[in-house]
Amino acid sequence: MSSSVSDVVNGGISYWYADDGLPAVREPLPGDASADVVIVGGGYTGLWTAYYLKKAAPFLRITVLEQKFCGYGASGRNGGWLYNGIAGRDRYAKLHGQEAAVRLQRAMNDTVDEVVAVAAAEGIEADVHKGGVLEVARTPAQLARLKAFHEAEAAFGEKDRELYGVRETAERIRIADAVGASWTPHGARVHPVKLVKGLAAAVEALGVVIHEQTPVTEIRPKHAVTPYGTVRAPYVLRCTEGFTAALKGERRTWLPMNSSMIVTEPLSDEQWESVGWGGRETLGDMAHAYMYAQRTADGRIALGGRGVPYRFGSATDNDGRTQEATIAALRSILLAFFPQLAGVGVAHAWSGVLGVPRDWCATVTLDRSTGLGWAGGYVGSGVATANLAARTLRDLVQVDSGQGGRTELTELPWVGHAVRKWEPEPLRWIGVRGMYAVYRAADRREAVSGAASSSRLARVADWVAGR
């Protein structure tokens, strides 16, 4: 039985928390303190960084400061795509050469297996299923982009990627109007909250101190300032991703881009038979305003897209609450892909923010003159990228402190990358809202025209975006 938008559970942080339960919140910072390393942000990046640093140097006093609770942000709201995509790879190829970008891609491929292996070693039951990533095309223009994408991935070393036609795509998943697909084995479905909860517990068990309900208002060399006191440390690592703009002096550093999701009611065996999807691949498409989805461990479809992409002044949502128009739009995408599921209701909807640098390039940096470090700007690919960033931050701290030498990770081309800030308001609001409006118009034009090449509108949007 289908549900109306008004029947949908809206917000409550995410469905993943409704499914697994909200965590017991840890105590806030009790007052001024000191540490060897202070990490600002208790999401994937901050927790993985604490994990790898403490593993490498158990004597380090490491403190994590989190404004709400670990996993409150994107780490507890994402689509559960643990995959090998990294924002900015093509630009890094232009800046540093193809071989440098290939090394970055190879590191990302390995990162998927690293997360799966550590989760298993730490006993983190996160509904992990390594079924790879399937990207589908549903129009002639999308098919042309898919083939170009497939060839580009192969050029970056993905020799195990496979290209499918109509029949092979339907054998994996029955999507209306699908005309082709590209599949890589370097991807897995995960339950985001089970992963972040398990990681926080593993970090705490190692002896890392985690203070929740402790917003950091300012970061400066050797200081993380909160309303409850200041933590002083030689190294202060900013791992705040989509919430970076709230920090003093960082409003235009990374734009908090909104992404929204819905999850269906559980599908029956007959409905799953009509869909296929037995490989449980994470699913994406080649539209300009793309979607992403997974088949959950409890038999639902979780599907996301951009919705309202940006709030004026880099504002963030209230516990994930989502506009009804966005919920309706995401349900329309679900039914466009799977019209055979017309009777399936939407159970839950939510939103979150991800960090977008002005050049759309993920970065990891440690300023050796100040001890300030940061990682992020993942542009929606953070579930795996956060792990690679954390291991890189670990190596950079060890190099700077004399505990280790340079490694393969510290030589990757995204290390130390600098980018200009976003435009002031109202220019960035106009630009981002307009950009996605044009992308959606380009998708509509391609669907109606049946043209085999991308709409010129999309090129305009790319230019505005700075891609």
mmCIF file of C-alpha atoms in Angstrom, residues 115-416:
data_model
loop_
_atom_site.group_PDB
_atom_site.id
_atom_site.type_symbol
_atom_site.label_atom_id
_atom_site.label_comp_id
_atom_site.label_asym_id
_atom_site.label_seq_id
_atom_site.Cartn_x
_atom_site.Cartn_y
_atom_site.Cartn_z
ATOM 1 C CA VAL A 115 37.232 -0.703 5.702
ATOM 2 C CA VAL A 116 35.654 -4.130 5.207
ATOM 3 C CA ALA A 117 38.671 -5.825 6.816
ATOM 4 C CA VAL A 118 38.867 -3.497 9.839
ATOM 5 C CA ALA A 119 35.124 -3.755 10.454
ATOM 6 C CA ALA A 120 35.474 -7.540 10.524
ATOM 7 C CA ALA A 121 38.580 -7.435 12.730
ATOM 8 C CA GLU A 122 36.886 -5.117 15.238
ATOM 9 C CA GLY A 123 33.655 -7.106 15.275
ATOM 10 C CA ILE A 124 31.636 -4.247 13.765
ATOM 11 C CA GLU A 125 28.435 -5.738 12.314
ATOM 12 C CA ALA A 126 27.561 -3.095 9.720
ATOM 13 C CA ASP A 127 25.492 -5.131 7.220
ATOM 14 C CA VAL A 128 28.475 -5.088 4.848
ATOM 15 C CA HIS A 129 27.901 -6.728 1.468
ATOM 16 C CA LYS A 130 30.571 -6.303 -1.181
ATOM 17 C CA GLY A 131 28.479 -6.443 -4.326
ATOM 18 C CA GLY A 132 30.275 -3.678 -6.197
ATOM 19 C CA VAL A 133 28.809 -0.544 -7.759
ATOM 20 C CA LEU A 134 26.432 -0.512 -10.723
ATOM 21 C CA GLU A 135 26.000 2.733 -12.687
ATOM 22 C CA VAL A 136 23.101 2.654 -15.167
ATOM 23 C CA ALA A 137 22.081 4.694 -18.208
ATOM 24 C CA ARG A 138 18.446 5.275 -19.186
ATOM 25 C CA THR A 139 18.698 7.631 -22.183
ATOM 26 C CA PRO A 140 20.946 7.797 -25.265
ATOM 27 C CA ALA A 141 22.842 10.778 -23.811
ATOM 28 C CA GLN A 142 23.351 8.939 -20.535
ATOM 29 C CA LEU A 143 24.601 5.911 -22.444
ATOM 30 C CA ALA A 144 27.197 8.051 -24.226
ATOM 31 C CA ARG A 145 28.347 9.429 -20.863
ATOM 32 C CA LEU A 146 28.367 5.922 -19.391
ATOM 33 C CA LYS A 147 30.666 4.596 -22.117
ATOM 34 C CA ALA A 148 32.996 7.588 -21.734
ATOM 35 C CA PHE A 149 32.960 7.106 -17.965
ATOM 36 C CA HIS A 150 33.739 3.408 -18.330
ATOM 37 C CA GLU A 151 36.693 4.109 -20.620
ATOM 38 C CA ALA A 152 37.997 6.807 -18.265
ATOM 39 C CA GLU A 153 37.875 4.451 -15.284
ATOM 40 C CA ALA A 154 39.793 1.840 -17.239
ATOM 41 C CA ALA A 155 42.420 4.473 -18.070
ATOM 42 C CA PHE A 156 42.853 5.041 -14.332
ATOM 43 C CA GLY A 157 43.656 1.381 -13.834
ATOM 44 C CA GLU A 158 40.276 -0.272 -13.294
ATOM 45 C CA LYS A 159 40.873 -3.279 -15.508
ATOM 46 C CA ASP A 160 38.271 -5.327 -13.602
ATOM 47 C CA ARG A 161 35.382 -2.992 -14.503
ATOM 48 C CA GLU A 162 32.665 -4.463 -16.756
ATOM 49 C CA LEU A 163 30.389 -2.794 -19.343
ATOM 50 C CA TYR A 164 26.874 -4.180 -19.869
ATOM 51 C CA GLY A 165 24.253 -3.804 -22.561
ATOM 52 C CA VAL A 166 20.485 -3.977 -22.118
ATOM 53 C CA ARG A 167 20.314 -7.742 -21.527
ATOM 54 C CA GLU A 168 23.230 -7.954 -19.080
ATOM 55 C CA THR A 169 21.894 -4.975 -17.128
ATOM 56 C CA ALA A 170 18.444 -6.568 -16.828
ATOM 57 C CA GLU A 171 20.038 -9.773 -15.569
ATOM 58 C CA ARG A 172 21.413 -7.813 -12.612
ATOM 59 C CA ILE A 173 18.518 -5.439 -11.988
ATOM 60 C CA ARG A 174 15.274 -4.673 -13.814
ATOM 61 C CA ILE A 175 15.165 -0.900 -14.233
ATOM 62 C CA ALA A 176 12.683 0.691 -16.627
ATOM 63 C CA ASP A 177 14.319 1.982 -19.834
ATOM 64 C CA ALA A 178 17.831 0.900 -18.790
ATOM 65 C CA VAL A 179 20.024 0.759 -21.892
ATOM 66 C CA GLY A 180 23.378 -0.075 -20.334
ATOM 67 C CA ALA A 181 25.451 -0.177 -17.176
ATOM 68 C CA SER A 182 29.004 -0.146 -15.886
ATOM 69 C CA TRP A 183 29.987 -2.286 -12.895
ATOM 70 C CA THR A 184 33.040 -2.206 -10.645
ATOM 71 C CA PRO A 185 33.788 -4.724 -7.878
ATOM 72 C CA HIS A 186 35.288 -1.942 -5.733
ATOM 73 C CA GLY A 187 32.211 -1.140 -3.706
ATOM 74 C CA ALA A 188 30.105 -2.412 -0.833
ATOM 75 C CA ARG A 189 26.807 -1.675 0.839
ATOM 76 C CA VAL A 190 27.020 -0.741 4.501
ATOM 77 C CA HIS A 191 24.650 0.374 7.255
ATOM 78 C CA PRO A 192 26.173 3.809 7.991
ATOM 79 C CA VAL A 193 25.089 4.066 11.633
ATOM 80 C CA LYS A 194 26.166 0.561 12.591
ATOM 81 C CA LEU A 195 29.578 1.375 11.098
ATOM 82 C CA VAL A 196 30.008 4.716 12.896
ATOM 83 C CA LYS A 197 28.719 3.370 16.229
ATOM 84 C CA GLY A 198 31.069 0.398 16.043
ATOM 85 C CA LEU A 199 33.981 2.598 15.076
ATOM 86 C CA ALA A 200 33.347 4.989 17.995
ATOM 87 C CA ALA A 201 33.257 2.054 20.404
ATOM 88 C CA ALA A 202 36.491 0.637 18.969
ATOM 89 C CA VAL A 203 38.210 4.011 19.279
ATOM 90 C CA GLU A 204 37.091 4.447 22.863
ATOM 91 C CA ALA A 205 38.263 0.920 23.710
ATOM 92 C CA LEU A 206 41.745 1.894 22.495
ATOM 93 C CA GLY A 207 41.856 4.681 25.079
ATOM 94 C CA VAL A 208 40.831 7.679 22.986
ATOM 95 C CA VAL A 209 38.795 10.264 24.927
ATOM 96 C CA ILE A 210 35.537 11.278 23.211
ATOM 97 C CA HIS A 211 33.559 14.298 24.403
ATOM 98 C CA GLU A 212 30.149 14.729 22.793
ATOM 99 C CA GLN A 213 27.681 17.620 23.167
ATOM 100 C CA THR A 214 30.778 19.827 22.802
ATOM 101 C CA PRO A 215 30.641 22.246 19.866
ATOM 102 C CA VAL A 216 33.976 23.702 18.805
ATOM 103 C CA THR A 217 33.530 27.375 17.945
ATOM 104 C CA GLU A 218 37.073 28.205 16.885
ATOM 105 C CA ILE A 219 40.209 26.364 15.848
ATOM 106 C CA ARG A 220 43.580 28.061 16.056
ATOM 107 C CA PRO A 221 47.139 26.744 16.374
ATOM 108 C CA LYS A 222 47.349 24.422 19.394
ATOM 109 C CA HIS A 223 43.814 25.332 20.540
ATOM 110 C CA ALA A 224 40.298 23.953 20.037
ATOM 111 C CA VAL A 225 37.898 26.400 21.696
ATOM 112 C CA THR A 226 34.502 25.282 23.070
ATOM 113 C CA PRO A 227 31.910 26.876 25.398
ATOM 114 C CA TYR A 228 33.064 24.477 28.132
ATOM 115 C CA GLY A 229 36.796 25.066 27.912
ATOM 116 C CA THR A 230 39.734 24.909 25.530
ATOM 117 C CA VAL A 231 41.683 21.792 24.622
ATOM 118 C CA ARG A 232 45.351 22.543 23.932
ATOM 119 C CA ALA A 233 47.406 20.190 21.783
ATOM 120 C CA PRO A 234 50.376 20.376 19.379
ATOM 121 C CA TYR A 235 48.096 19.025 16.651
ATOM 122 C CA VAL A 236 44.521 20.158 16.020
ATOM 123 C CA LEU A 237 42.812 18.240 13.206
ATOM 124 C CA ARG A 238 39.624 19.596 11.642
ATOM 125 C CA CYS A 239 37.347 16.756 10.525
ATOM 126 C CA THR A 240 34.044 18.604 10.242
ATOM 127 C CA GLU A 241 33.124 18.088 6.542
ATOM 128 C CA GLY A 242 29.690 19.649 5.840
ATOM 129 C CA PHE A 243 29.631 21.514 9.185
ATOM 130 C CA THR A 244 32.916 23.350 8.550
ATOM 131 C CA ALA A 245 31.168 26.619 7.671
ATOM 132 C CA ALA A 246 29.983 27.000 11.277
ATOM 133 C CA LEU A 247 33.549 27.459 12.536
ATOM 134 C CA LYS A 248 34.979 30.938 12.973
ATOM 135 C CA GLY A 249 36.708 32.063 9.765
ATOM 136 C CA GLU A 250 35.554 29.039 7.736
ATOM 137 C CA ARG A 251 32.178 30.169 6.369
ATOM 138 C CA ARG A 252 33.359 30.139 2.749
ATOM 139 C CA THR A 253 35.820 27.242 2.972
ATOM 140 C CA TRP A 254 33.515 24.336 2.059
ATOM 141 C CA LEU A 255 29.929 24.725 0.972
ATOM 142 C CA PRO A 256 27.446 22.534 2.919
ATOM 143 C CA MET A 257 25.597 20.779 0.091
ATOM 144 C CA ASN A 258 22.311 19.127 1.002
ATOM 145 C CA SER A 259 21.572 15.568 0.006
ATOM 146 C CA SER A 260 18.240 13.926 0.779
ATOM 147 C CA MET A 261 17.095 10.326 1.057
ATOM 148 C CA ILE A 262 14.007 8.168 1.315
ATOM 149 C CA VAL A 263 13.663 4.543 2.328
ATOM 150 C CA THR A 264 10.757 2.338 1.340
ATOM 151 C CA GLU A 265 8.701 -0.054 3.356
ATOM 152 C CA PRO A 266 10.093 -3.613 3.205
ATOM 153 C CA LEU A 267 9.510 -5.244 -0.168
ATOM 154 C CA SER A 268 7.863 -8.647 -0.417
ATOM 155 C CA ASP A 269 9.611 -11.629 -1.999
ATOM 156 C CA GLU A 270 7.433 -11.171 -5.074
ATOM 157 C CA GLN A 271 8.393 -7.520 -5.375
ATOM 158 C CA TRP A 272 12.089 -8.351 -5.084
ATOM 159 C CA GLU A 273 11.587 -10.977 -7.770
ATOM 160 C CA SER A 274 10.206 -8.251 -10.049
ATOM 161 C CA VAL A 275 13.205 -6.017 -9.349
ATOM 162 C CA GLY A 276 16.052 -8.531 -9.331
ATOM 163 C CA TRP A 277 19.053 -6.897 -7.644
ATOM 164 C CA GLY A 278 20.257 -10.216 -6.262
ATOM 165 C CA GLY A 279 23.867 -8.976 -6.223
ATOM 166 C CA ARG A 280 22.950 -6.131 -3.865
ATOM 167 C CA GLU A 281 25.191 -3.716 -5.730
ATOM 168 C CA THR A 282 25.067 -0.075 -4.738
ATOM 169 C CA LEU A 283 23.188 1.647 -7.551
ATOM 170 C CA GLY A 284 23.723 4.965 -9.311
ATOM 171 C CA ASP A 285 22.879 6.538 -12.641
ATOM 172 C CA MET A 286 24.388 8.839 -15.252
ATOM 173 C CA ALA A 287 21.895 11.693 -14.962
ATOM 174 C CA HIS A 288 23.350 15.145 -14.326
ATOM 175 C CA ALA A 289 21.214 15.409 -11.162
ATOM 176 C CA TYR A 290 22.074 11.844 -10.253
ATOM 177 C CA MET A 291 20.524 9.389 -7.815
ATOM 178 C CA TYR A 292 22.120 6.792 -5.558
ATOM 179 C CA ALA A 293 20.552 3.767 -3.898
ATOM 180 C CA GLN A 294 21.117 0.533 -2.024
ATOM 181 C CA ARG A 295 19.172 -2.614 -1.212
ATOM 182 C CA THR A 296 19.183 -2.623 2.570
ATOM 183 C CA ALA A 297 19.817 -5.653 4.745
ATOM 184 C CA ASP A 298 16.199 -5.514 5.970
ATOM 185 C CA GLY A 299 14.758 -5.666 2.449
ATOM 186 C CA ARG A 300 14.074 -2.018 1.631
ATOM 187 C CA ILE A 301 15.311 0.372 -1.039
ATOM 188 C CA ALA A 302 17.140 3.452 0.257
ATOM 189 C CA LEU A 303 17.418 6.105 -2.465
ATOM 190 C CA GLY A 304 18.882 9.585 -2.472
ATOM 191 C CA GLY A 305 19.429 12.705 -4.536
ATOM 192 C CA ARG A 306 20.170 16.390 -4.133
ATOM 193 C CA GLY A 307 16.672 17.727 -3.308
ATOM 194 C CA VAL A 308 17.107 21.362 -2.217
ATOM 195 C CA PRO A 309 20.869 21.554 -2.746
ATOM 196 C CA TYR A 310 21.801 24.538 -0.596
ATOM 197 C CA ARG A 311 20.414 26.743 2.166
ATOM 198 C CA PHE A 312 21.211 30.454 2.203
ATOM 199 C CA GLY A 313 24.155 31.438 4.361
ATOM 200 C CA SER A 314 25.532 27.878 4.545
ATOM 201 C CA ALA A 315 22.769 26.918 6.964
ATOM 202 C CA THR A 316 22.207 23.274 7.868
ATOM 203 C CA ASP A 317 18.979 21.371 8.491
ATOM 204 C CA ASN A 318 17.203 20.639 11.754
ATOM 205 C CA ASP A 319 17.863 16.951 12.560
ATOM 206 C CA GLY A 320 17.419 15.908 8.943
ATOM 207 C CA ARG A 321 13.953 17.294 8.276
ATOM 208 C CA THR A 322 13.232 17.356 4.543
ATOM 209 C CA GLN A 323 10.847 19.391 2.388
ATOM 210 C CA GLU A 324 7.773 17.489 1.216
ATOM 211 C CA ALA A 325 8.514 18.435 -2.399
ATOM 212 C CA THR A 326 11.883 16.719 -2.113
ATOM 213 C CA ILE A 327 10.282 13.562 -0.714
ATOM 214 C CA ALA A 328 7.813 13.530 -3.592
ATOM 215 C CA ALA A 329 10.608 14.076 -6.126
ATOM 216 C CA LEU A 330 12.653 11.189 -4.741
ATOM 217 C CA ARG A 331 9.617 8.914 -4.794
ATOM 218 C CA SER A 332 9.101 9.888 -8.436
ATOM 219 C CA ILE A 333 12.676 8.797 -9.193
ATOM 220 C CA LEU A 334 12.048 5.500 -7.392
ATOM 221 C CA LEU A 335 8.941 4.815 -9.509
ATOM 222 C CA ALA A 336 10.627 5.948 -12.726
ATOM 223 C CA PHE A 337 13.286 3.316 -12.109
ATOM 224 C CA PHE A 338 10.915 0.676 -10.737
ATOM 225 C CA PRO A 339 7.333 1.264 -11.937
ATOM 226 C CA GLN A 340 6.550 -2.274 -10.772
ATOM 227 C CA LEU A 341 6.776 -0.912 -7.197
ATOM 228 C CA ALA A 342 3.922 1.584 -7.560
ATOM 229 C CA GLY A 343 2.217 0.166 -4.472
ATOM 230 C CA VAL A 344 5.244 0.397 -2.191
ATOM 231 C CA GLY A 345 5.150 3.139 0.404
ATOM 232 C CA VAL A 346 7.911 5.432 1.594
ATOM 233 C CA ALA A 347 8.615 4.886 5.271
ATOM 234 C CA HIS A 348 11.198 7.548 6.150
ATOM 235 C CA ALA A 349 12.888 10.621 4.651
ATOM 236 C CA TRP A 350 15.825 12.685 5.828
ATOM 237 C CA SER A 351 18.559 15.072 4.714
ATOM 238 C CA GLY A 352 22.183 15.828 5.555
ATOM 239 C CA VAL A 353 25.042 18.003 4.382
ATOM 240 C CA LEU A 354 28.299 17.141 2.665
ATOM 241 C CA GLY A 355 31.331 19.350 2.148
ATOM 242 C CA VAL A 356 32.004 20.831 -1.297
ATOM 243 C CA PRO A 357 35.218 22.799 -2.007
ATOM 244 C CA ARG A 358 35.121 25.442 -4.738
ATOM 245 C CA ASP A 359 36.997 23.178 -7.170
ATOM 246 C CA TRP A 360 35.131 19.996 -6.075
ATOM 247 C CA CYS A 361 38.379 18.316 -4.956
ATOM 248 C CA ALA A 362 38.716 16.288 -1.754
ATOM 249 C CA THR A 363 41.863 17.184 0.194
ATOM 250 C CA VAL A 364 43.960 16.185 3.198
ATOM 251 C CA THR A 365 46.509 18.572 4.727
ATOM 252 C CA LEU A 366 48.785 19.098 7.718
ATOM 253 C CA ASP A 367 50.344 22.548 8.059
ATOM 254 C CA ARG A 368 53.688 21.805 9.694
ATOM 255 C CA SER A 369 54.184 25.426 10.719
ATOM 256 C CA THR A 370 51.017 25.499 12.861
ATOM 257 C CA GLY A 371 50.119 21.883 13.628
ATOM 258 C CA LEU A 372 46.699 22.449 12.078
ATOM 259 C CA GLY A 373 45.400 19.671 9.848
ATOM 260 C CA TRP A 374 42.194 18.931 8.025
ATOM 261 C CA ALA A 375 40.563 16.493 5.644
ATOM 262 C CA GLY A 376 37.294 16.504 3.761
ATOM 263 C CA GLY A 377 35.513 18.104 0.848
ATOM 264 C CA TYR A 378 34.422 14.629 -0.226
ATOM 265 C CA VAL A 379 31.471 15.854 -2.357
ATOM 266 C CA GLY A 380 29.381 12.830 -1.434
ATOM 267 C CA SER A 381 32.055 10.132 -1.685
ATOM 268 C CA GLY A 382 33.114 10.228 1.938
ATOM 269 C CA VAL A 383 32.274 6.778 3.313
ATOM 270 C CA ALA A 384 35.487 5.294 1.911
ATOM 271 C CA THR A 385 37.454 8.487 1.274
ATOM 272 C CA ALA A 386 37.316 9.382 4.978
ATOM 273 C CA ASN A 387 39.262 6.221 5.754
ATOM 274 C CA LEU A 388 42.010 7.019 3.246
ATOM 275 C CA ALA A 389 42.136 10.606 4.566
ATOM 276 C CA ALA A 390 42.469 9.351 8.144
ATOM 277 C CA ARG A 391 45.367 7.029 7.348
ATOM 278 C CA THR A 392 47.017 9.883 5.479
ATOM 279 C CA LEU A 393 46.572 12.278 8.425
ATOM 280 C CA ARG A 394 48.100 9.619 10.655
ATOM 281 C CA ASP A 395 51.163 9.423 8.421
ATOM 282 C CA LEU A 396 51.473 13.212 8.164
ATOM 283 C CA VAL A 397 51.361 13.597 11.961
ATOM 284 C CA GLN A 398 53.953 10.856 12.367
ATOM 285 C CA VAL A 399 56.257 12.486 9.823
ATOM 286 C CA ASP A 400 55.955 15.879 11.502
ATOM 287 C CA SER A 401 56.490 14.492 15.010
ATOM 288 C CA GLY A 402 59.496 12.427 13.957
ATOM 289 C CA GLN A 403 57.780 9.110 14.618
ATOM 290 C CA GLY A 404 57.866 8.008 10.996
ATOM 291 C CA GLY A 405 58.991 8.834 7.486
ATOM 292 C CA ARG A 406 57.076 9.739 4.376
ATOM 293 C CA THR A 407 54.855 7.013 2.953
ATOM 294 C CA GLU A 408 53.018 6.207 -0.249
ATOM 295 C CA LEU A 409 49.968 7.927 1.231
ATOM 296 C CA THR A 410 51.740 11.189 2.055
ATOM 297 C CA GLU A 411 52.869 11.403 -1.588
ATOM 298 C CA LEU A 412 49.380 11.159 -3.104
ATOM 299 C CA PRO A 413 48.388 14.216 -5.161
ATOM 300 C CA TRP A 414 45.501 15.345 -2.951
ATOM 301 C CA VAL A 415 47.829 15.981 0.000
ATOM 302 C CA GLY A 416 48.314 19.695 0.642
#
